[in-house]
Tab-separated table of C-alpha atoms in Angstrom:
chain	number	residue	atom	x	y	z
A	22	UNK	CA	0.000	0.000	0.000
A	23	UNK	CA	1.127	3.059	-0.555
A	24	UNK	CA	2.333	5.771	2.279
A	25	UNK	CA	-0.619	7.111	4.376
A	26	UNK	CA	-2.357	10.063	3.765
A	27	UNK	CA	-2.231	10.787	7.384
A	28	UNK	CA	1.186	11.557	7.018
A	29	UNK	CA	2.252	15.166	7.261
A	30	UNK	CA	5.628	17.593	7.070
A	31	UNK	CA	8.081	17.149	10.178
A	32	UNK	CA	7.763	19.530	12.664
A	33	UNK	CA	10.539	21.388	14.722
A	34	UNK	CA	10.801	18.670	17.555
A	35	UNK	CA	14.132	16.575	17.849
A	36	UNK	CA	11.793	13.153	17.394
A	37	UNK	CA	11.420	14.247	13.532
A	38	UNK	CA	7.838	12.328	13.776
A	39	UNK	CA	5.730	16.015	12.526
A	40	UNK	CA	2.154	13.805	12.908
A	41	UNK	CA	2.854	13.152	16.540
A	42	UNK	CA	3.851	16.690	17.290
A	43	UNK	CA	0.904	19.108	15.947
A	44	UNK	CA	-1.030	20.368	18.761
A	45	UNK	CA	-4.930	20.116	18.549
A	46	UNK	CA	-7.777	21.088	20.941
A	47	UNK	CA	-10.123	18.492	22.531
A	48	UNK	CA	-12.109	20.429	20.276
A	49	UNK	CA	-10.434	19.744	17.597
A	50	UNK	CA	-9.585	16.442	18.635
A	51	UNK	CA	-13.647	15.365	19.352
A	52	UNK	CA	-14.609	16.625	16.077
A	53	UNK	CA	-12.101	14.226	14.152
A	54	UNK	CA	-13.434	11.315	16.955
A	55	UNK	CA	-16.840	12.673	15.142
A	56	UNK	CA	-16.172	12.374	11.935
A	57	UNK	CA	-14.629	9.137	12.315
A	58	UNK	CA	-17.839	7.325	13.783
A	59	UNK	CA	-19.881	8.840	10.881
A	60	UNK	CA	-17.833	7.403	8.227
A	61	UNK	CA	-17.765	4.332	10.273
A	62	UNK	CA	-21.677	4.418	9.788
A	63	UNK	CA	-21.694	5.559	6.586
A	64	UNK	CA	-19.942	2.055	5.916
A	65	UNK	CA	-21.914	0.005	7.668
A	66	UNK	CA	-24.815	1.286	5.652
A	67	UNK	CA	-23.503	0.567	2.347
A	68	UNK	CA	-21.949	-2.929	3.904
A	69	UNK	CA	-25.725	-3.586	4.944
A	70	UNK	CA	-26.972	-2.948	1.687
A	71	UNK	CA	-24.242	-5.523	-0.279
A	72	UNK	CA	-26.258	-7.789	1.272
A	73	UNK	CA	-29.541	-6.835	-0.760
A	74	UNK	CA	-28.039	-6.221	-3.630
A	75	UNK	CA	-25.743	-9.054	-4.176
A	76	UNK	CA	-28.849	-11.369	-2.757
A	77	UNK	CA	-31.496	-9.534	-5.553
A	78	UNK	CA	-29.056	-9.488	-8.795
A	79	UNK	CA	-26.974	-13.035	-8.662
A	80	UNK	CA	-24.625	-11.249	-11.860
A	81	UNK	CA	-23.906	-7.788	-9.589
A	82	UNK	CA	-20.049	-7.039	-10.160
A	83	UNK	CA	-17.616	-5.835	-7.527
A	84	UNK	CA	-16.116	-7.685	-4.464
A	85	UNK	CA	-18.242	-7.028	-1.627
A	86	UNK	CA	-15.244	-4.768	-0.133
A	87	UNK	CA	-14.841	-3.009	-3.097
A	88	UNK	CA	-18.124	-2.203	-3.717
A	89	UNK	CA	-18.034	-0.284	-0.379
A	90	UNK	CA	-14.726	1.498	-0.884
A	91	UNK	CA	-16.221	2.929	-3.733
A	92	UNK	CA	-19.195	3.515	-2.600
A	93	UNK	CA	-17.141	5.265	0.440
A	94	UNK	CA	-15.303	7.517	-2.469
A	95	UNK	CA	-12.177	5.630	-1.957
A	96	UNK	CA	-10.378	4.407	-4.849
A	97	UNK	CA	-8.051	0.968	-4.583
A	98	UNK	CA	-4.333	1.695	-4.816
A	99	UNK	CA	-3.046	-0.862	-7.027
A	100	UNK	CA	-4.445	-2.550	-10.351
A	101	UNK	CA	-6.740	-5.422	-9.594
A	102	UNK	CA	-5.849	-8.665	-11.746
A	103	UNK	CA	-7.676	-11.767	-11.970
A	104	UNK	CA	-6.990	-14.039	-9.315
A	105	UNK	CA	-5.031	-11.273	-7.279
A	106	UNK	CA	-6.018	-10.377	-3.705
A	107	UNK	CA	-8.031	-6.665	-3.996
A	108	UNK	CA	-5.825	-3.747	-3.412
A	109	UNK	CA	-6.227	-1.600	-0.175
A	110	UNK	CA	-8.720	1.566	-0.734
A	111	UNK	CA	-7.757	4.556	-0.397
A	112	UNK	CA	-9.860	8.410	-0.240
A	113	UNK	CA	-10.251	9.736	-3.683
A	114	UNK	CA	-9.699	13.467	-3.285
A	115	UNK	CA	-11.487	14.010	-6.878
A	116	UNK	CA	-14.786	12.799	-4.756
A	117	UNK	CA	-16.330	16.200	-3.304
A	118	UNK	CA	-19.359	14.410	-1.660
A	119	UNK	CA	-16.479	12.666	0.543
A	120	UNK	CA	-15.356	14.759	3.632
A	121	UNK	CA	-12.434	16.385	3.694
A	122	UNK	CA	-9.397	13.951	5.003
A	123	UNK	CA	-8.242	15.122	8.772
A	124	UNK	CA	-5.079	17.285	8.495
A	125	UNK	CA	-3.750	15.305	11.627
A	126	UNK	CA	-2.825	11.979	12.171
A	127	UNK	CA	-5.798	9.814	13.280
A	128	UNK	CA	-6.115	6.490	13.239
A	129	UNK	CA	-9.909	6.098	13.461
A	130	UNK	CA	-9.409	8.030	10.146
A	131	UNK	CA	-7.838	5.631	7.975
A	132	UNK	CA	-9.640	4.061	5.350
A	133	UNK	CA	-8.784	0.692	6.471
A	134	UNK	CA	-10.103	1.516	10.064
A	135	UNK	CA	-13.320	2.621	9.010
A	136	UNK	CA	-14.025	-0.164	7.069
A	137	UNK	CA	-12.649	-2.702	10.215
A	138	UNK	CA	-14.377	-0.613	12.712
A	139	UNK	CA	-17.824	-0.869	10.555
A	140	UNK	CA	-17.563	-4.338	9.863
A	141	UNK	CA	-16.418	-5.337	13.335
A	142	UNK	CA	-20.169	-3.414	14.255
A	143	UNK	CA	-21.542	-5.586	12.075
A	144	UNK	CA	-21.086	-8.656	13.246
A	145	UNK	CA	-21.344	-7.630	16.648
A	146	UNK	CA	-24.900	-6.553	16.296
A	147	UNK	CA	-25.695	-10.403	14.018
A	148	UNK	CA	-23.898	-12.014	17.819
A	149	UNK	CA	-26.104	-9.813	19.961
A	150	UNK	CA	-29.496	-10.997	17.972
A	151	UNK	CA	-28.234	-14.528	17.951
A	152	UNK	CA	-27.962	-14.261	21.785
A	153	UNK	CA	-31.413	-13.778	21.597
A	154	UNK	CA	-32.408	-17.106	20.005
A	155	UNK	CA	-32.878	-20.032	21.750
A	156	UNK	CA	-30.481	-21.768	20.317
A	157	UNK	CA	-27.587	-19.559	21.513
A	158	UNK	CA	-28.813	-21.606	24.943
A	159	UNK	CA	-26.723	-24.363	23.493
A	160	UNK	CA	-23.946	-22.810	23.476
A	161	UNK	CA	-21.264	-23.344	27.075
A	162	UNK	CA	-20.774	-19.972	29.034
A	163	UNK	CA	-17.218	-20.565	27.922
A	164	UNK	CA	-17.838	-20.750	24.413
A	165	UNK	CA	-20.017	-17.392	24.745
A	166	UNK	CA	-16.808	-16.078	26.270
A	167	UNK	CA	-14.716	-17.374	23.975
A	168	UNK	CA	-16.392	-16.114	21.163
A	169	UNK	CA	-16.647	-12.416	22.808
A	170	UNK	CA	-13.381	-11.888	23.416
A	171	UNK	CA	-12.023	-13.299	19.918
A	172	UNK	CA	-14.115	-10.767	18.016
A	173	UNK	CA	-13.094	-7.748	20.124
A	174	UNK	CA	-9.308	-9.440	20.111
A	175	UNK	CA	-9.350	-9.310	16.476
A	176	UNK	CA	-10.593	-6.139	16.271
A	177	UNK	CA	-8.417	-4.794	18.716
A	178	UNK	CA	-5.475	-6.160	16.810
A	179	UNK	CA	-6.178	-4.799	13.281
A	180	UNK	CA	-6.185	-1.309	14.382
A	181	UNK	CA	-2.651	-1.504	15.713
A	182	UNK	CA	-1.820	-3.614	12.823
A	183	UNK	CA	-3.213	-0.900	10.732
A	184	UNK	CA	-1.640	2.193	13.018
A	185	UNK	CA	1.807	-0.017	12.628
A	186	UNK	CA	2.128	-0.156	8.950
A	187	UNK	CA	1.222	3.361	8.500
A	188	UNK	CA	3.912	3.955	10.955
A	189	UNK	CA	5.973	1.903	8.328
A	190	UNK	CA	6.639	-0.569	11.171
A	191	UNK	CA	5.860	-3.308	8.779
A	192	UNK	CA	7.188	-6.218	10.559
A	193	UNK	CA	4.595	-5.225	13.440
A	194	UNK	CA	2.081	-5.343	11.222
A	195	UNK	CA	2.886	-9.038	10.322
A	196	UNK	CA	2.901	-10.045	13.237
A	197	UNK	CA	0.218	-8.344	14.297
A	198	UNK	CA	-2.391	-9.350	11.501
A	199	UNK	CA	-0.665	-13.314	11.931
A	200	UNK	CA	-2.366	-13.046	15.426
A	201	UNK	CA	-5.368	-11.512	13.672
A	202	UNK	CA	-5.601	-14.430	11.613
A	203	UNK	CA	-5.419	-16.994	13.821
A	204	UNK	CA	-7.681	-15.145	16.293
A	205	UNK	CA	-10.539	-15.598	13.553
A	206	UNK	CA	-9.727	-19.169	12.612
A	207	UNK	CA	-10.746	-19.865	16.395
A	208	UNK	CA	-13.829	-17.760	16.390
A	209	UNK	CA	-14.804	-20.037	13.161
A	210	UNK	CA	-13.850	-23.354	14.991
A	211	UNK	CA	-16.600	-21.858	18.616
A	212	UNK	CA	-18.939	-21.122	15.823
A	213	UNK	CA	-19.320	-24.557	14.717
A	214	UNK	CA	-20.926	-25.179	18.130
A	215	UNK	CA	-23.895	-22.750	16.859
A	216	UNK	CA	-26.915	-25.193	16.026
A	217	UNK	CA	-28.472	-25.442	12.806
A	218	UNK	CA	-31.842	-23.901	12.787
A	219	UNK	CA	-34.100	-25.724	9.490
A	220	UNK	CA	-36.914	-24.049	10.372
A	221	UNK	CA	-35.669	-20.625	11.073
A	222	UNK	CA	-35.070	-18.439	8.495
A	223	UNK	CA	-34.332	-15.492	10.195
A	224	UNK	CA	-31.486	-17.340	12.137
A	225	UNK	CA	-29.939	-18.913	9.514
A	226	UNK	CA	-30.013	-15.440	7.527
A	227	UNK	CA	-28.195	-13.860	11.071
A	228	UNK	CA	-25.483	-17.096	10.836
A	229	UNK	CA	-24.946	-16.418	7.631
A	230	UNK	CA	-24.456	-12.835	7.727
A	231	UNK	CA	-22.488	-13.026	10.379
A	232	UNK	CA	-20.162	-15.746	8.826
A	233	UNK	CA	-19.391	-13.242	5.659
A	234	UNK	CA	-18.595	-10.710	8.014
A	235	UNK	CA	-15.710	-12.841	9.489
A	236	UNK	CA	-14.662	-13.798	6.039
A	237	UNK	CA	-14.295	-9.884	5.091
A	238	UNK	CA	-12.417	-8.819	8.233
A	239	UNK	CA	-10.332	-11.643	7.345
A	240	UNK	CA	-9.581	-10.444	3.722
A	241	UNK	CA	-8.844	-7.173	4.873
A	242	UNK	CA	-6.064	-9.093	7.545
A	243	UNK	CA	-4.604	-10.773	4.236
A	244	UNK	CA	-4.774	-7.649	2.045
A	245	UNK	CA	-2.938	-5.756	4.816
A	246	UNK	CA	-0.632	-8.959	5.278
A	247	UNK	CA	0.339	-9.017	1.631
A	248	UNK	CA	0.988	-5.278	1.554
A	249	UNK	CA	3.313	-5.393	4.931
A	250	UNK	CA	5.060	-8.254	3.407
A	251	UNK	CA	5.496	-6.709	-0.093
A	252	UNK	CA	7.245	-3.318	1.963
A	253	UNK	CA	9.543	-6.081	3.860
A	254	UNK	CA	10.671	-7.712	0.787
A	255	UNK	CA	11.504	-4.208	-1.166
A	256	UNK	CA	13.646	-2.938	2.060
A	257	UNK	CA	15.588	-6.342	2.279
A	258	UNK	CA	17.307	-5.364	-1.004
């Protein structure tokens, strides 16, 4: 991927690192924390609606992701080939509908955040209505707990994954999004202890939702992988 957005002219401080050292008010500050959980929404609205579409027209085009990222006014950074992982999105400054991209460093900012962050809401909100079935009954208070603290794990994870590599701290964001990606292989094994519901639409619809969500936070973790690795490899030679 290529360098952040986020990342802006040194300042005068002996660190070099300019993004750490611009001074904002909590003002400021809150109103970038604002505009982050609205593009976070704005997401999760057009992620909500893949799921019409791509259910009504069987020959829609576009890679669920993608469809969002554009969608979002983000353009993809790299050429897409057949059989390649998806490139990273990134804002499209052309876009004027899109708002304006923070002048500071934020990491609830990043493209890649919103898009975990919304996703991450996603499926939390398809867990809390499953908790609400009967059949979630089923289910051990330590597999509930389990599968709690994977999804928040994960989530936790990706954002510093995603903070590290736009930091240029690529190796931490291997490492980081290898933990990711394990994390979410075990919340798929506790989900296998979900029942099967014939009779119950609605539930299966929720499973099933909720499965695809997992499946897209972990494409972003190999998309982010790939690019981390790909930054590795050029500064070993």
């Amino acid at each position: 991927m290529s360098e952040s957005e986020n990342h802006q002219e040194s300042g005068n401080g002996e660190s070099g690192n300019g993004r750490r050292q611009v001074l904002r008010t909590e003002q400021e500050w809150r109103s970038l924390l604002i505009r982050a959980e609205s593009e976070t929404a704005r997401f999760l609205k057009f992620y909500e609606e893949t799921f019409r579409v791509l259910e009504e027209d069987s020959d829609a085009e576009g890679d669920r992701l993608d469809r969002c990222a554009l969608a979002m006014g983000w353009h993809l950074s790299t050429e897409i080939e057949d059989g390649d992982v998806p490139a990273i999105p990134e804002k499209n400054d052309t876009d004027e509908s899109v708002p304006a991209f923070p002048a500071v460093y934020s990491l609830h900012n990043l493209p890649e955040s919103i898009a975990v962050s919304a996703i991450y809401n996603f499926a939390r909100k398809r867990w809390q209505s499953i908790w609400k079935t009967p059949y979630a009954g089923k289910l051990s208070p330590r597999s509930a707990s389990d599968l709690a603290d994977s999804l928040s794990a994960a989530h936790r994870d990706m954002l510093l994954a995603i903070d590290a590599e736009d930091a240029m701290e690529f190796g931490l964001a291997v490492c980081l999004m290898k933990n990711v990606h394990a994390t979410l292989n075990r919340h798929f094994a506790e989900m296998e202890c979900l029942p099967t519901a014939v009779n119950d639409d609605s539930y299966s619809a929720t499973v099933n939702e909720l499965r695809t969500a997992l499946m897209d936070l972990r494409d972003i973790c190999l998309r982010i992988l790939r690019d981390a690795r790909q930054e590795l490899a050029k500064a070993s030679k």
